[in-house]
Amino acid sequence: MSEAPVQTAGSARPAQPKPNAVVAVLALSGITVSLMQTLVIPIVPELPKYLNASASNAAWAVTATLLAAAVATPVAGRLGDMLGKRLMLLVSLVLLVSGSVVAALSDALVPMIVGRTLQGLAAAVVPLGISIMRDELPPERLAGSTALMSASLGVGGALGLPAAAFIADHYDWHVLFWTSAALGVVAFALVMLLVPESRVRSGGRFDAVGALGLAVGLVSLLLAVSKGADWGWASGTTLGLFALAVVTLVAWGFFELRTARPLVDLRTTVRRQVLFTNLASIAFGFSMFAMSLVLPQLLQLPTRTGYGLGRSMLTVGLVMAPQGLVMMAFAPLSAAVTKARGPKVTLMTGAVIVAAGYGLNIVLMSEVWHLVLVSCIIGAGVGFAYGAMPALIMGAVPASETAAANSLNTLMRSIGTSVASAVAGVILAQLTISLGGTTLPSENGFKVVMAIGAGAAVLAFVLASFLPGRRAADPEPAPAPAAPTAESVH
């Protein structure tokens, strides 16, 4: 059972935080961390040469970030509720900078994996930022600001791809990581200067056993999903990891229900508004990432296939960059719809737009402008949906559990993207053509993936329809600062 919020005193807290500054700094921090998703994409084909490693081993530079993020997000969220959200935000940015520096100094596989793991541990910045906004912003600013913060997950990824491709094409690949380190330092400094520490705390003792159990379960699940295609879906390693994940997560669930101060309050997560928002988040994560897998390949495949466009990685980035700008532009519109009709309607609207975008992509995929159009439509839908999710979560949980609940929601999206990667990989490996002795994904393979992406958006729509029909309650404001008392200081 969750504890009542605890107010703590802090001497370095600005008396009147400036909402515009807080929103800008937190959004910048979110975009900086989300850049890690696409930072290495332009150099993935060259990583085996750069690191003197096999292609399968070099792929751990991507997988390590995914696994670290999955573990760090719920843990940092709970610690943020307990110890201070700004504190954990700063810790996350320190991890990001440290990982970037380690990777920038790397010329071998092991230090690169260490650096990428540290970068992944910073993934909780977005849910922590949303939670800080709930505590610090006036109610009339909250919906639009959290929509922008939530959209930063996609904005950073979309804008980072062309920037990373440009750097990789014109400079030494280590510059990618020096750039991310510099951005992390800037974000850290701005958070220190302009973002106040919330006084809303849950208190209590950290659930170390629950954190360990969740880590083992998530790593086993995501490792099986992300590496199953390489190891073989029927291999003993893959099936063993799936079995370990199921057993561990079931045991973890029983433990969390019986402990006084759980890492994740499962009684809160099964509330209808939280449960169906998280389930819809998995479907949306799947749907959004499916496009990120299809469009780059369509753009880069040779024109001799009859459907490939034969473009460079830099062109891929420039085609997908408008998606990030559209997501950012639609954040205020998402907030306006939420204010007028409620976050349920906003989420369902986003699902319809995403499904329509994929449907259009099935018939429009032969020109670069077709893919720009589709990318923008899907980006608009994702912007709507990602803006609604924090409003739904915060409307159903107490202020003292905001960071943990938002972190779990972010984790659900990540699970959706991981499953999308695995499913798309299987489909594109099975539906192929042969061109000059080389096996390539077929046009029908891409269309099947897009159809499944549309189906995932429709599933999100159906799941969202089970959300409460009334508007989510306005998030309760943070308690007014009070002088510490014997009862409030532990």
Coordinates of C-alpha atoms in Angstrom, one line a residue:
M1 CA 0.0 0.0 0.0
S2 CA 1.3 3.4 -0.9
E3 CA 2.2 5.9 1.8
A4 CA 1.0 9.5 2.2
P5 CA 3.2 12.0 0.5
V6 CA 5.9 13.5 2.6
Q7 CA 6.9 17.2 2.3
T8 CA 10.6 17.9 2.8
A9 CA 12.4 21.2 3.1
G10 CA 15.2 22.3 0.8
S11 CA 17.3 25.4 1.0
A12 CA 18.3 25.6 -2.7
R13 CA 14.7 25.6 -4.0
P14 CA 13.6 28.7 -6.0
A15 CA 10.6 30.3 -4.5
Q16 CA 8.8 30.8 -7.8
P17 CA 9.9 28.3 -10.5
K18 CA 9.5 29.8 -14.0
P19 CA 7.1 27.4 -15.9
N20 CA 8.6 28.2 -19.3
A21 CA 12.1 27.6 -18.2
V22 CA 11.2 24.4 -16.4
V23 CA 9.3 23.0 -19.4
A24 CA 12.1 24.0 -21.9
V25 CA 14.9 22.4 -19.8
L26 CA 13.0 19.2 -19.1
A27 CA 12.0 18.8 -22.8
L28 CA 15.7 19.4 -23.8
S29 CA 16.7 16.7 -21.3
G30 CA 14.2 14.3 -22.7
I31 CA 15.3 14.9 -26.3
T32 CA 18.9 14.5 -25.3
V33 CA 18.3 11.1 -23.7
S34 CA 16.0 9.9 -26.6
L35 CA 18.9 10.7 -29.0
M36 CA 20.5 7.5 -27.7
Q37 CA 17.9 5.5 -29.6
T38 CA 19.2 6.5 -33.0
L39 CA 22.8 7.6 -32.1
V40 CA 24.5 4.4 -33.4
I41 CA 22.1 3.5 -36.3
P42 CA 24.3 5.2 -39.0
I43 CA 27.4 3.3 -37.8
V44 CA 25.9 -0.2 -37.0
P45 CA 27.1 -1.7 -40.3
E46 CA 30.6 -0.5 -39.5
L47 CA 30.8 -1.3 -35.8
P48 CA 32.4 -4.8 -36.3
K49 CA 35.3 -3.0 -38.1
Y50 CA 35.5 -0.2 -35.7
L51 CA 35.5 -2.5 -32.6
N52 CA 37.4 -5.5 -34.1
A53 CA 34.5 -7.7 -33.3
S54 CA 32.0 -10.0 -35.1
A55 CA 28.7 -8.6 -36.3
S56 CA 26.7 -10.6 -33.7
N57 CA 29.0 -9.4 -30.8
A58 CA 28.9 -5.8 -32.1
A59 CA 25.1 -5.8 -32.0
W60 CA 25.4 -5.8 -28.2
A61 CA 26.2 -2.1 -28.4
V62 CA 22.5 -1.7 -29.3
T63 CA 21.1 -4.5 -27.1
A64 CA 22.9 -3.4 -24.0
T65 CA 21.2 0.1 -24.1
L66 CA 17.8 -1.5 -24.5
L67 CA 18.3 -3.9 -21.5
A68 CA 19.8 -1.2 -19.3
A69 CA 16.9 1.2 -20.0
A70 CA 14.3 -1.5 -19.2
V71 CA 15.8 -2.1 -15.8
A72 CA 16.7 1.5 -14.9
T73 CA 13.3 3.1 -15.8
P74 CA 11.1 1.6 -13.0
V75 CA 13.9 1.7 -10.5
A76 CA 14.7 5.4 -11.1
G77 CA 11.1 6.2 -11.0
R78 CA 10.6 4.7 -7.6
L79 CA 13.7 6.3 -6.2
G80 CA 12.5 9.6 -7.6
D81 CA 9.3 9.3 -5.7
M82 CA 11.2 8.4 -2.5
L83 CA 14.3 10.6 -2.6
G84 CA 13.5 13.4 -5.1
K85 CA 12.7 13.5 -8.8
R86 CA 15.2 16.2 -9.6
L87 CA 18.0 14.3 -7.8
M88 CA 17.3 11.2 -9.8
L89 CA 17.1 13.3 -13.0
L90 CA 20.5 14.6 -12.3
V91 CA 21.9 11.2 -11.6
S92 CA 20.4 9.9 -14.9
L93 CA 22.1 12.8 -16.8
V94 CA 25.5 12.0 -15.0
L95 CA 25.1 8.4 -16.2
L96 CA 24.4 9.6 -19.7
V97 CA 27.5 11.8 -19.8
S98 CA 29.7 9.1 -18.3
G99 CA 28.5 6.5 -20.8
S100 CA 29.0 8.9 -23.7
V101 CA 32.6 9.6 -22.6
V102 CA 33.4 5.9 -22.1
A103 CA 32.0 5.2 -25.6
A104 CA 33.8 8.2 -27.1
L105 CA 37.1 6.8 -25.8
S106 CA 36.4 3.2 -26.9
D107 CA 38.0 1.3 -29.7
A108 CA 37.1 -2.2 -28.5
L109 CA 33.9 -4.0 -27.8
V110 CA 33.8 -4.3 -24.0
P111 CA 34.2 -0.5 -23.2
M112 CA 31.7 0.3 -25.9
I113 CA 29.2 -2.0 -24.3
V114 CA 29.9 -0.5 -20.9
G115 CA 29.4 3.0 -22.3
R116 CA 26.2 2.1 -24.1
T117 CA 24.9 0.4 -20.9
L118 CA 25.5 3.6 -18.9
Q119 CA 23.7 5.6 -21.6
G120 CA 20.7 3.2 -21.3
L121 CA 20.6 3.7 -17.5
A122 CA 19.6 7.4 -18.2
A123 CA 16.3 6.4 -19.8
A124 CA 14.1 7.4 -16.9
V125 CA 14.7 11.2 -17.7
V126 CA 11.3 11.5 -19.5
P127 CA 9.0 10.0 -16.9
L128 CA 10.9 11.8 -14.2
G129 CA 10.5 15.1 -16.1
I130 CA 6.7 14.5 -16.5
S131 CA 6.5 13.9 -12.7
I132 CA 8.4 17.1 -11.9
M133 CA 6.0 19.0 -14.1
R134 CA 3.0 17.6 -12.2
D135 CA 4.6 18.9 -8.9
E136 CA 5.8 22.3 -10.1
L137 CA 3.6 23.6 -12.9
P138 CA 0.2 25.4 -12.5
P139 CA -2.7 23.1 -13.5
E140 CA -3.5 25.1 -16.7
R141 CA 0.1 24.5 -18.0
L142 CA 0.3 20.8 -17.1
A143 CA -1.5 19.1 -20.0
G144 CA 0.4 20.8 -22.8
S145 CA 3.8 20.6 -21.0
T146 CA 3.5 16.8 -20.2
A147 CA 2.4 16.2 -23.8
L148 CA 5.5 17.9 -25.1
M149 CA 7.7 16.0 -22.6
S150 CA 6.1 12.7 -23.5
A151 CA 6.6 13.4 -27.3
S152 CA 10.3 14.1 -26.7
L153 CA 10.8 10.4 -26.7
G154 CA 10.0 10.4 -30.4
V155 CA 11.3 13.8 -31.2
G156 CA 14.9 13.1 -30.1
G157 CA 14.9 9.8 -32.1
A158 CA 13.6 11.4 -35.3
L159 CA 15.8 14.5 -35.2
G160 CA 18.9 12.5 -34.0
L161 CA 19.0 10.3 -37.0
P162 CA 19.9 12.9 -39.7
A163 CA 22.3 14.6 -37.2
A164 CA 24.0 11.3 -36.4
A165 CA 24.2 10.4 -40.1
F166 CA 25.8 13.8 -41.0
I167 CA 28.4 13.4 -38.2
A168 CA 29.1 9.8 -39.2
D169 CA 29.6 10.8 -42.8
H170 CA 31.9 13.8 -42.2
Y171 CA 33.7 13.1 -39.0
D172 CA 35.3 10.4 -37.0
W173 CA 32.6 8.2 -35.4
H174 CA 33.8 9.0 -31.9
V175 CA 32.4 12.5 -32.4
L176 CA 28.9 11.1 -32.1
F177 CA 29.5 10.2 -28.5
W178 CA 31.4 13.4 -27.7
T179 CA 28.4 15.3 -29.0
S180 CA 26.0 13.4 -26.8
A181 CA 28.3 14.0 -23.8
A182 CA 28.3 17.7 -24.5
L183 CA 24.5 17.8 -24.7
G184 CA 24.3 15.9 -21.5
V185 CA 26.5 18.4 -19.7
V186 CA 24.4 21.3 -21.0
A187 CA 21.2 19.6 -19.8
F188 CA 22.7 18.8 -16.4
A189 CA 23.8 22.4 -15.9
L190 CA 20.4 23.8 -16.9
V191 CA 18.5 21.4 -14.6
M192 CA 20.8 22.5 -11.7
L193 CA 20.1 26.1 -12.4
L194 CA 16.4 26.2 -13.4
V195 CA 14.6 23.1 -12.2
P196 CA 13.5 23.0 -8.5
E197 CA 13.4 19.9 -6.4
S198 CA 9.9 18.6 -5.6
R199 CA 8.9 18.4 -2.0
V200 CA 6.4 15.6 -2.7
R201 CA 8.0 12.3 -1.5
S202 CA 6.7 8.9 -0.7
G203 CA 9.3 8.1 1.9
G204 CA 9.8 4.5 2.9
R205 CA 12.5 1.9 2.2
F206 CA 13.6 0.9 -1.3
D207 CA 12.4 -2.6 -2.4
A208 CA 15.8 -4.1 -3.4
V209 CA 14.4 -7.6 -3.7
G210 CA 11.6 -6.4 -6.0
A211 CA 14.1 -4.4 -8.1
L212 CA 16.3 -7.5 -8.5
G213 CA 13.4 -9.7 -9.5
L214 CA 12.1 -7.2 -12.0
A215 CA 15.5 -6.8 -13.5
V216 CA 16.0 -10.5 -14.0
G217 CA 12.5 -10.9 -15.5
L218 CA 12.8 -8.0 -17.8
V219 CA 16.3 -8.8 -19.0
S220 CA 15.4 -12.4 -19.7
L221 CA 12.3 -11.4 -21.6
L222 CA 13.8 -8.6 -23.7
L223 CA 17.0 -10.6 -24.3
A224 CA 14.9 -13.5 -25.7
V225 CA 12.8 -11.1 -27.8
S226 CA 15.7 -9.1 -29.2
K227 CA 18.2 -12.0 -29.8
G228 CA 15.7 -14.8 -30.6
A229 CA 16.1 -14.3 -34.4
D230 CA 19.9 -14.7 -34.1
W231 CA 19.9 -17.6 -31.7
G232 CA 16.8 -19.3 -33.2
W233 CA 13.3 -19.0 -31.8
A234 CA 13.2 -22.7 -30.9
S235 CA 16.8 -22.8 -29.5
G236 CA 17.3 -23.9 -25.9
T237 CA 18.8 -20.5 -25.0
T238 CA 15.8 -18.5 -26.3
L239 CA 13.1 -20.9 -24.8
G240 CA 15.1 -21.0 -21.5
L241 CA 15.1 -17.2 -21.3
F242 CA 11.4 -17.0 -22.0
A243 CA 10.7 -19.6 -19.3
L244 CA 13.0 -17.8 -16.8
A245 CA 11.1 -14.5 -17.6
V246 CA 7.7 -16.1 -17.0
V247 CA 8.7 -17.8 -13.7
T248 CA 10.6 -14.8 -12.4
L249 CA 7.9 -12.2 -13.2
V250 CA 5.1 -14.4 -11.7
A251 CA 7.1 -14.8 -8.5
W252 CA 8.0 -11.1 -8.5
G253 CA 4.3 -10.3 -8.8
F254 CA 3.4 -12.4 -5.8
F255 CA 6.2 -10.8 -3.8
E256 CA 5.2 -7.3 -4.7
L257 CA 1.6 -7.9 -3.6
R258 CA 2.8 -9.1 -0.2
T259 CA 5.5 -6.5 0.6
A260 CA 4.7 -3.4 2.5
R261 CA 6.6 -1.0 0.3
P262 CA 6.7 -2.5 -3.2
L263 CA 8.8 -1.3 -6.1
V264 CA 5.7 -1.3 -8.3
D265 CA 2.3 -1.0 -6.5
L266 CA 0.5 -3.6 -8.5
R267 CA -2.8 -2.7 -6.9
T268 CA -2.6 0.7 -8.5
T269 CA -1.5 -0.8 -11.9
V270 CA -4.7 -2.9 -12.1
R271 CA -7.0 0.1 -11.8
R272 CA -8.8 0.2 -15.1
Q273 CA -7.5 3.6 -16.2
V274 CA -3.9 2.6 -15.5
L275 CA -4.1 -0.9 -16.8
F276 CA -5.7 -0.1 -20.1
T277 CA -3.4 2.9 -20.6
N278 CA -0.4 0.7 -20.2
L279 CA -1.8 -2.0 -22.5
A280 CA -2.5 0.6 -25.1
S281 CA 1.1 1.9 -24.6
I282 CA 2.5 -1.5 -25.6
A283 CA 0.4 -1.4 -28.8
F284 CA 1.5 2.1 -29.6
G285 CA 5.1 1.4 -28.9
F286 CA 4.8 -1.5 -31.4
S287 CA 3.1 0.6 -34.0
M288 CA 5.5 3.5 -33.8
F289 CA 8.6 1.4 -34.1
A290 CA 7.3 -0.6 -37.0
M291 CA 7.6 2.5 -39.2
S292 CA 11.1 3.1 -38.0
L293 CA 12.1 -0.4 -39.2
V294 CA 10.3 -0.2 -42.6
L295 CA 11.0 3.3 -44.0
P296 CA 14.8 3.3 -43.7
Q297 CA 15.1 -0.1 -45.5
L298 CA 12.7 1.0 -48.3
L299 CA 14.7 4.2 -48.8
Q300 CA 18.1 2.4 -48.9
L301 CA 17.3 -0.7 -50.9
P302 CA 18.6 -0.6 -54.5
T303 CA 16.3 0.7 -57.2
R304 CA 16.8 -2.5 -59.1
T305 CA 14.4 -4.2 -56.7
G306 CA 11.6 -2.2 -58.2
Y307 CA 10.5 -0.8 -54.9
G308 CA 13.7 0.4 -53.2
L309 CA 14.6 4.0 -53.6
G310 CA 18.4 3.7 -53.4
R311 CA 19.0 6.6 -51.0
S312 CA 21.7 7.3 -48.4
M313 CA 21.5 7.1 -44.6
L314 CA 21.6 10.9 -44.5
T315 CA 18.5 11.0 -46.8
V316 CA 16.8 8.5 -44.5
G317 CA 17.4 10.9 -41.6
L318 CA 16.1 13.9 -43.5
V319 CA 13.0 12.0 -44.5
M320 CA 12.2 10.9 -41.0
A321 CA 13.1 14.2 -39.2
P322 CA 9.8 16.0 -40.0
Q323 CA 8.1 13.3 -38.0
G324 CA 9.8 14.6 -34.9
L325 CA 8.8 18.2 -35.7
V326 CA 5.2 17.1 -36.3
M327 CA 5.1 15.3 -33.0
M328 CA 6.3 18.4 -31.2
A329 CA 3.8 20.6 -33.1
F330 CA 0.9 18.3 -32.2
A331 CA 1.6 18.3 -28.5
P332 CA -0.4 21.5 -27.8
L333 CA -3.2 20.2 -30.0
S334 CA -3.2 17.0 -28.1
A335 CA -3.4 19.0 -24.8
A336 CA -6.3 21.1 -26.2
V337 CA -8.3 18.0 -27.1
T338 CA -7.6 16.5 -23.7
K339 CA -8.8 19.6 -22.0
A340 CA -12.0 19.7 -24.1
R341 CA -12.9 16.0 -24.4
G342 CA -10.7 14.1 -22.0
P343 CA -7.5 12.1 -22.6
K344 CA -9.4 9.0 -23.6
V345 CA -10.7 10.7 -26.7
T346 CA -7.2 12.0 -27.4
L347 CA -5.7 8.6 -27.2
M348 CA -8.3 7.0 -29.5
T349 CA -7.9 9.9 -32.0
G350 CA -4.1 9.2 -32.1
A351 CA -4.8 5.5 -32.7
V352 CA -7.1 6.3 -35.7
I353 CA -4.5 8.6 -37.2
V354 CA -1.7 6.1 -36.9
A355 CA -3.8 3.3 -38.4
A356 CA -4.7 5.6 -41.3
G357 CA -1.0 6.4 -41.9
Y358 CA 0.0 2.8 -42.1
G359 CA -3.0 2.1 -44.4
L360 CA -1.8 4.9 -46.7
N361 CA 1.7 3.6 -46.6
I362 CA 0.7 0.3 -48.1
V363 CA -0.5 2.0 -51.3
L364 CA 2.0 5.0 -51.2
M365 CA 5.6 3.8 -51.0
S366 CA 7.2 4.4 -54.4
E367 CA 8.4 8.0 -54.0
V368 CA 10.4 9.8 -51.3
W369 CA 7.6 12.3 -50.7
H370 CA 5.2 9.4 -50.1
L371 CA 7.3 8.3 -47.2
V372 CA 7.7 11.8 -45.9
L373 CA 3.9 12.2 -45.9
V374 CA 3.3 8.8 -44.2
S375 CA 6.0 9.6 -41.6
C376 CA 4.3 12.9 -40.7
I377 CA 0.8 11.4 -40.5
I378 CA 2.0 8.6 -38.2
G379 CA 4.0 11.2 -36.2
A380 CA 0.9 13.3 -35.7
G381 CA -1.0 10.3 -34.4
V382 CA 1.8 9.3 -32.0
G383 CA 2.0 12.9 -30.8
F384 CA -1.7 12.8 -29.9
A385 CA -1.4 9.5 -28.1
Y386 CA 1.9 10.2 -26.3
G387 CA 0.4 13.4 -25.0
A388 CA -2.7 11.6 -23.6
M389 CA -0.8 8.9 -21.8
P390 CA 0.7 11.0 -18.9
A391 CA -2.7 12.7 -18.4
L392 CA -4.4 9.3 -18.0
I393 CA -1.7 7.9 -15.7
M394 CA -1.5 11.0 -13.5
G395 CA -5.3 11.2 -13.3
A396 CA -5.4 7.8 -11.6
V397 CA -2.4 7.8 -9.2
P398 CA -1.5 9.9 -6.2
A399 CA 1.2 12.5 -6.5
S400 CA 3.6 10.4 -4.3
E401 CA 3.6 7.6 -7.0
T402 CA 3.7 9.8 -10.1
A403 CA 7.3 9.0 -11.1
A404 CA 7.0 5.3 -10.6
A405 CA 3.7 5.1 -12.5
N406 CA 5.0 7.2 -15.4
S407 CA 8.2 5.1 -15.5
L408 CA 6.2 1.9 -15.8
N409 CA 4.2 3.4 -18.6
T410 CA 7.4 4.3 -20.4
L411 CA 8.6 0.8 -19.9
M412 CA 5.4 -0.6 -21.5
R413 CA 6.2 1.5 -24.7
S414 CA 9.7 0.1 -24.7
I415 CA 8.4 -3.5 -24.5
G416 CA 6.2 -2.7 -27.5
T417 CA 9.1 -1.4 -29.6
S418 CA 11.2 -4.5 -28.7
V419 CA 8.4 -6.8 -29.8
A420 CA 7.9 -4.8 -33.0
S421 CA 11.6 -5.2 -33.8
A422 CA 11.4 -9.0 -33.3
V423 CA 8.2 -9.5 -35.3
A424 CA 9.3 -7.3 -38.2
G425 CA 12.7 -9.1 -38.3
V426 CA 11.0 -12.5 -38.6
I427 CA 8.6 -11.3 -41.3
L428 CA 11.3 -9.5 -43.4
A429 CA 13.5 -12.6 -43.1
Q430 CA 10.8 -14.9 -44.3
L431 CA 9.4 -12.8 -47.2
T432 CA 12.4 -12.2 -49.4
I433 CA 13.6 -11.9 -53.0
S434 CA 17.0 -12.7 -54.5
L435 CA 18.9 -9.9 -56.3
G436 CA 22.3 -10.8 -57.7
G437 CA 22.7 -13.6 -55.3
T438 CA 21.8 -11.4 -52.3
T439 CA 18.7 -12.0 -50.3
L440 CA 16.6 -8.9 -49.6
P441 CA 13.2 -8.2 -48.0
S442 CA 10.4 -8.3 -50.5
E443 CA 7.9 -5.6 -51.2
N444 CA 5.1 -7.8 -49.8
G445 CA 7.2 -8.3 -46.6
F446 CA 7.2 -4.5 -46.0
K447 CA 3.4 -4.4 -46.7
V448 CA 2.8 -7.1 -44.2
V449 CA 4.8 -5.2 -41.5
M450 CA 2.8 -2.1 -42.3
A451 CA -0.5 -3.9 -42.1
I452 CA 0.5 -5.3 -38.7
G453 CA 1.5 -1.8 -37.6
A454 CA -2.0 -0.6 -38.6
G455 CA -3.4 -3.6 -36.7
A456 CA -1.4 -2.6 -33.6
A457 CA -2.9 0.9 -33.8
V458 CA -6.4 -0.5 -34.1
L459 CA -5.7 -2.7 -31.1
A460 CA -4.6 0.4 -29.1
F461 CA -7.9 2.0 -30.2
V462 CA -9.9 -1.0 -28.8
L463 CA -8.0 -1.0 -25.6
A464 CA -8.5 2.7 -25.1
S465 CA -12.2 2.2 -25.5
F466 CA -12.2 0.4 -22.2
L467 CA -10.9 3.4 -20.4
P468 CA -13.4 5.2 -18.1
G469 CA -15.8 7.3 -20.1
R470 CA -15.5 10.3 -17.8
R471 CA -12.6 12.7 -18.1
A472 CA -9.7 11.8 -16.0
A473 CA -9.5 13.7 -12.8
D474 CA -7.3 16.8 -12.9
P475 CA -4.0 15.9 -11.3
E476 CA -3.9 17.0 -7.7
P477 CA -1.5 19.9 -7.1
A478 CA 1.6 19.4 -5.1
P479 CA 1.1 20.4 -1.4
A480 CA 2.3 23.9 -0.6
P481 CA 5.8 24.1 0.8
A482 CA 5.8 23.9 4.6
A483 CA 8.4 24.3 7.2
P484 CA 9.8 20.9 8.4
T485 CA 8.3 19.5 11.5
A486 CA 9.2 16.6 13.7
E487 CA 6.7 14.5 12.0
S488 CA 7.6 15.4 8.4
V489 CA 11.4 15.0 8.6
H490 CA 12.7 11.5 8.8

